[in-house]
Amino acid sequence: MGKQIHIIHGYGASPSSHWFPWLKEKLIADAHQVSVPHMPNSSDPKKEEWLETLTNKIKNLDNNAYFVTHSLGSITLLNYLEQLDPLPEFGGFILVSGFSERLSSLPSLDPFTVKAVNHQKIISATNLRAVIAAKDDYIVPFQLSENLSEQLNTSLYPVEKGGHFLEDDGFITFKLVYGILNNMMKTV
């Protein structure tokens, strides 16, 4: 049976940006269900609107549900998961260029990080967690993704040269994400 995969884009992006369409097509070809919600006003994101979008789009959170997030999509997912009561067990997640601390270069995103996430609650809901980060990320410093990986007790996949994993950085495909996700889905 196929899995349900949610790909959550970040700031200034859309479902058709970067490597998201490629990943969606690959996963659909593997007989999975894939949703790539269009997060509202991505160039001026509001935390409440982004959380409401996930609440409306994610219907069944169970062991067949997986998430791949990019940048702002990562902390949005964590905020969403934390507010669920109870938080059901689910498949797993891959956070790409994720952060849970303030980005000094983008103070408009402070509302997403002002309240610390209950990492333990999220850890207890899934065993399959990964963070991918580039050491040369010029938007989310590598250290912030590394901190997030430690807070969530995830596998960390450092990439020497990937920038922020944007189309402009040469990422219209992302085999690392696809490979990690496939390994996760086979584990269950």
mmCIF file of C-alpha atoms in Angstrom:
data_model
loop_
_atom_site.group_PDB
_atom_site.id
_atom_site.type_symbol
_atom_site.label_atom_id
_atom_site.label_comp_id
_atom_site.label_asym_id
_atom_site.label_seq_id
_atom_site.Cartn_x
_atom_site.Cartn_y
_atom_site.Cartn_z
ATOM 1 C CA MET A 1 0.000 0.000 0.000
ATOM 2 C CA GLY A 2 1.259 3.464 -0.864
ATOM 3 C CA LYS A 3 2.141 6.073 1.719
ATOM 4 C CA GLN A 4 0.740 9.579 2.122
ATOM 5 C CA ILE A 5 3.504 12.140 1.688
ATOM 6 C CA HIS A 6 3.127 15.852 2.356
ATOM 7 C CA ILE A 7 5.753 18.173 0.864
ATOM 8 C CA ILE A 8 5.706 21.551 2.614
ATOM 9 C CA HIS A 9 7.453 24.409 0.862
ATOM 10 C CA GLY A 10 9.047 27.401 2.495
ATOM 11 C CA TYR A 11 9.274 31.176 2.355
ATOM 12 C CA GLY A 12 8.861 32.734 -1.098
ATOM 13 C CA ALA A 13 8.195 29.358 -2.720
ATOM 14 C CA SER A 14 5.248 27.436 -4.141
ATOM 15 C CA PRO A 15 4.404 23.797 -4.949
ATOM 16 C CA SER A 16 6.003 24.292 -8.391
ATOM 17 C CA SER A 17 9.306 25.647 -7.023
ATOM 18 C CA HIS A 18 12.718 24.002 -6.790
ATOM 19 C CA TRP A 19 12.757 20.172 -6.497
ATOM 20 C CA PHE A 20 9.192 19.760 -5.239
ATOM 21 C CA PRO A 21 7.578 18.848 -8.620
ATOM 22 C CA TRP A 22 10.342 16.317 -9.354
ATOM 23 C CA LEU A 23 9.943 14.661 -5.941
ATOM 24 C CA LYS A 24 6.160 14.611 -6.273
ATOM 25 C CA GLU A 25 6.349 12.907 -9.695
ATOM 26 C CA LYS A 26 8.880 10.318 -8.459
ATOM 27 C CA LEU A 27 6.702 9.431 -5.463
ATOM 28 C CA ILE A 28 3.492 9.252 -7.506
ATOM 29 C CA ALA A 29 5.292 6.922 -9.936
ATOM 30 C CA ASP A 30 6.043 4.727 -6.890
ATOM 31 C CA ALA A 31 2.264 4.562 -6.166
ATOM 32 C CA HIS A 32 2.275 6.951 -3.199
ATOM 33 C CA GLN A 33 -0.244 9.724 -2.580
ATOM 34 C CA VAL A 34 1.439 13.122 -2.517
ATOM 35 C CA SER A 35 0.150 16.506 -1.461
ATOM 36 C CA VAL A 36 2.082 19.731 -1.870
ATOM 37 C CA PRO A 37 -0.134 22.326 -0.209
ATOM 38 C CA HIS A 38 0.095 25.870 -1.491
ATOM 39 C CA MET A 39 1.078 27.833 1.608
ATOM 40 C CA PRO A 40 -0.598 31.258 1.577
ATOM 41 C CA ASN A 41 1.284 34.520 0.982
ATOM 42 C CA SER A 42 4.648 32.786 0.923
ATOM 43 C CA SER A 43 6.515 36.071 0.447
ATOM 44 C CA ASP A 44 4.815 37.499 3.570
ATOM 45 C CA PRO A 45 3.907 34.380 5.577
ATOM 46 C CA LYS A 46 1.696 34.482 8.659
ATOM 47 C CA LYS A 47 2.088 31.660 11.152
ATOM 48 C CA GLU A 48 -1.658 31.282 11.813
ATOM 49 C CA GLU A 49 -2.482 31.067 8.093
ATOM 50 C CA TRP A 50 0.232 28.469 7.494
ATOM 51 C CA LEU A 51 -0.913 26.346 10.450
ATOM 52 C CA GLU A 52 -4.529 26.606 9.303
ATOM 53 C CA THR A 53 -3.493 25.425 5.815
ATOM 54 C CA LEU A 54 -1.857 22.305 7.273
ATOM 55 C CA THR A 55 -4.872 21.681 9.523
ATOM 56 C CA ASN A 56 -7.158 21.816 6.469
ATOM 57 C CA LYS A 57 -4.909 19.743 4.179
ATOM 58 C CA ILE A 58 -3.679 16.959 6.471
ATOM 59 C CA LYS A 59 -6.565 14.617 7.147
ATOM 60 C CA ASN A 60 -5.118 11.319 8.318
ATOM 61 C CA LEU A 61 -2.042 11.432 10.462
ATOM 62 C CA ASP A 62 -1.001 7.812 10.939
ATOM 63 C CA ASN A 63 1.890 5.424 10.339
ATOM 64 C CA ASN A 64 1.525 5.884 6.568
ATOM 65 C CA ALA A 65 2.003 9.679 6.765
ATOM 66 C CA TYR A 66 5.389 11.224 5.966
ATOM 67 C CA PHE A 67 6.553 14.799 5.590
ATOM 68 C CA VAL A 68 9.279 16.445 3.549
ATOM 69 C CA THR A 69 9.692 20.099 4.450
ATOM 70 C CA HIS A 70 11.926 22.901 3.245
ATOM 71 C CA SER A 71 13.155 25.853 5.288
ATOM 72 C CA LEU A 72 10.147 27.697 6.814
ATOM 73 C CA GLY A 73 8.021 24.631 6.070
ATOM 74 C CA SER A 74 10.036 22.769 8.723
ATOM 75 C CA ILE A 75 9.232 24.956 11.732
ATOM 76 C CA THR A 76 5.654 25.260 10.426
ATOM 77 C CA LEU A 77 5.307 21.473 10.495
ATOM 78 C CA LEU A 78 6.778 21.282 14.003
ATOM 79 C CA ASN A 79 4.377 23.963 15.252
ATOM 80 C CA TYR A 80 1.492 22.095 13.603
ATOM 81 C CA LEU A 81 2.455 18.727 15.121
ATOM 82 C CA GLU A 82 2.906 20.240 18.557
ATOM 83 C CA GLN A 83 -0.598 21.712 18.634
ATOM 84 C CA LEU A 84 -2.248 18.336 17.938
ATOM 85 C CA ASP A 85 -3.684 16.802 21.086
ATOM 86 C CA PRO A 86 -3.138 13.974 21.132
ATOM 87 C CA LEU A 87 -0.343 13.797 18.559
ATOM 88 C CA PRO A 88 -0.825 10.396 16.884
ATOM 89 C CA GLU A 89 2.120 8.253 15.868
ATOM 90 C CA PHE A 90 3.049 8.864 12.237
ATOM 91 C CA GLY A 91 5.575 7.647 9.673
ATOM 92 C CA GLY A 92 8.323 10.241 9.808
ATOM 93 C CA PHE A 93 9.792 13.438 8.400
ATOM 94 C CA ILE A 94 12.742 14.940 6.581
ATOM 95 C CA LEU A 95 13.472 18.588 7.363
ATOM 96 C CA VAL A 96 15.565 20.264 4.660
ATOM 97 C CA SER A 97 17.363 23.490 5.687
ATOM 98 C CA GLY A 98 15.200 23.534 8.788
ATOM 99 C CA PHE A 99 15.490 25.866 11.752
ATOM 100 C CA SER A 100 13.680 26.489 15.023
ATOM 101 C CA GLU A 101 15.542 29.611 16.103
ATOM 102 C CA ARG A 102 15.278 33.221 15.008
ATOM 103 C CA LEU A 103 16.780 34.039 11.591
ATOM 104 C CA SER A 104 18.452 37.410 12.029
ATOM 105 C CA SER A 105 18.306 37.995 8.260
ATOM 106 C CA LEU A 106 14.496 37.513 8.172
ATOM 107 C CA PRO A 107 12.969 39.125 11.279
ATOM 108 C CA SER A 108 9.501 38.922 9.673
ATOM 109 C CA LEU A 109 9.612 35.169 10.397
ATOM 110 C CA ASP A 110 10.109 35.647 14.153
ATOM 111 C CA PRO A 111 6.480 34.667 14.989
ATOM 112 C CA PHE A 112 7.249 31.148 13.734
ATOM 113 C CA THR A 113 10.126 30.679 16.199
ATOM 114 C CA VAL A 114 9.244 32.891 19.164
ATOM 115 C CA LYS A 115 7.802 29.974 21.164
ATOM 116 C CA ALA A 116 10.008 26.927 21.591
ATOM 117 C CA VAL A 117 8.564 23.694 20.241
ATOM 118 C CA ASN A 118 8.015 20.703 22.539
ATOM 119 C CA HIS A 119 10.614 18.497 20.875
ATOM 120 C CA GLN A 120 9.974 15.524 23.158
ATOM 121 C CA LYS A 121 6.317 15.361 22.132
ATOM 122 C CA ILE A 122 7.342 15.188 18.461
ATOM 123 C CA ILE A 123 10.153 12.687 19.090
ATOM 124 C CA SER A 124 7.738 10.348 20.847
ATOM 125 C CA ALA A 125 5.385 10.312 17.821
ATOM 126 C CA THR A 126 7.885 8.911 15.288
ATOM 127 C CA ASN A 127 11.207 7.096 15.158
ATOM 128 C CA LEU A 128 12.015 8.154 11.595
ATOM 129 C CA ARG A 129 13.442 11.664 11.593
ATOM 130 C CA ALA A 130 16.093 13.288 9.425
ATOM 131 C CA VAL A 131 17.575 16.740 8.841
ATOM 132 C CA ILE A 132 19.417 17.667 5.639
ATOM 133 C CA ALA A 133 21.517 20.821 5.703
ATOM 134 C CA ALA A 134 24.205 22.382 3.539
ATOM 135 C CA LYS A 135 27.348 23.672 5.173
ATOM 136 C CA ASP A 136 27.273 26.623 2.748
ATOM 137 C CA ASP A 137 23.592 27.555 3.292
ATOM 138 C CA TYR A 138 23.449 31.343 2.940
ATOM 139 C CA ILE A 139 19.871 31.733 4.288
ATOM 140 C CA VAL A 140 19.633 29.280 7.201
ATOM 141 C CA PRO A 141 23.065 28.938 8.839
ATOM 142 C CA PHE A 142 24.183 25.296 9.021
ATOM 143 C CA GLN A 143 24.502 25.595 12.810
ATOM 144 C CA LEU A 144 20.753 26.249 13.133
ATOM 145 C CA SER A 145 19.889 23.093 11.193
ATOM 146 C CA GLU A 146 22.441 21.183 13.255
ATOM 147 C CA ASN A 147 20.833 22.513 16.466
ATOM 148 C CA LEU A 148 17.412 21.442 15.193
ATOM 149 C CA SER A 149 18.734 17.969 14.457
ATOM 150 C CA GLU A 150 20.078 17.693 18.013
ATOM 151 C CA GLN A 151 16.851 19.011 19.570
ATOM 152 C CA LEU A 152 14.776 16.447 17.643
ATOM 153 C CA ASN A 153 17.338 13.644 17.954
ATOM 154 C CA THR A 154 17.372 13.091 14.170
ATOM 155 C CA SER A 155 19.824 11.668 11.689
ATOM 156 C CA LEU A 156 21.790 14.597 10.223
ATOM 157 C CA TYR A 157 22.832 14.579 6.567
ATOM 158 C CA PRO A 158 25.341 17.389 6.052
ATOM 159 C CA VAL A 159 25.956 18.431 2.433
ATOM 160 C CA GLU A 160 29.208 20.255 1.660
ATOM 161 C CA LYS A 161 27.831 22.422 -1.163
ATOM 162 C CA GLY A 162 24.096 22.822 -1.565
ATOM 163 C CA GLY A 163 23.345 26.400 -0.603
ATOM 164 C CA HIS A 164 19.699 26.617 0.432
ATOM 165 C CA PHE A 165 18.731 23.763 -1.943
ATOM 166 C CA LEU A 166 16.903 26.154 -4.247
ATOM 167 C CA GLU A 167 16.436 25.969 -7.999
ATOM 168 C CA ASP A 168 18.974 28.821 -8.180
ATOM 169 C CA ASP A 169 21.431 26.524 -6.374
ATOM 170 C CA GLY A 170 20.919 23.875 -9.045
ATOM 171 C CA PHE A 171 18.293 21.828 -7.204
ATOM 172 C CA ILE A 172 15.521 20.831 -9.571
ATOM 173 C CA THR A 173 16.028 17.222 -8.456
ATOM 174 C CA PHE A 174 17.063 16.050 -4.998
ATOM 175 C CA LYS A 175 18.093 12.399 -4.960
ATOM 176 C CA LEU A 176 19.257 12.529 -1.333
ATOM 177 C CA VAL A 177 15.734 13.352 -0.096
ATOM 178 C CA TYR A 178 14.211 10.655 -2.295
ATOM 179 C CA GLY A 179 16.706 8.047 -1.085
ATOM 180 C CA ILE A 180 16.283 8.845 2.622
ATOM 181 C CA LEU A 181 12.482 8.877 2.284
ATOM 182 C CA ASN A 182 12.480 5.507 0.517
ATOM 183 C CA ASN A 183 14.651 4.018 3.261
ATOM 184 C CA MET A 184 12.291 5.407 5.914
ATOM 185 C CA MET A 185 9.220 3.990 4.203
ATOM 186 C CA LYS A 186 10.821 0.537 3.915
ATOM 187 C CA THR A 187 11.676 0.501 7.628
ATOM 188 C CA VAL A 188 8.055 0.273 8.710
#
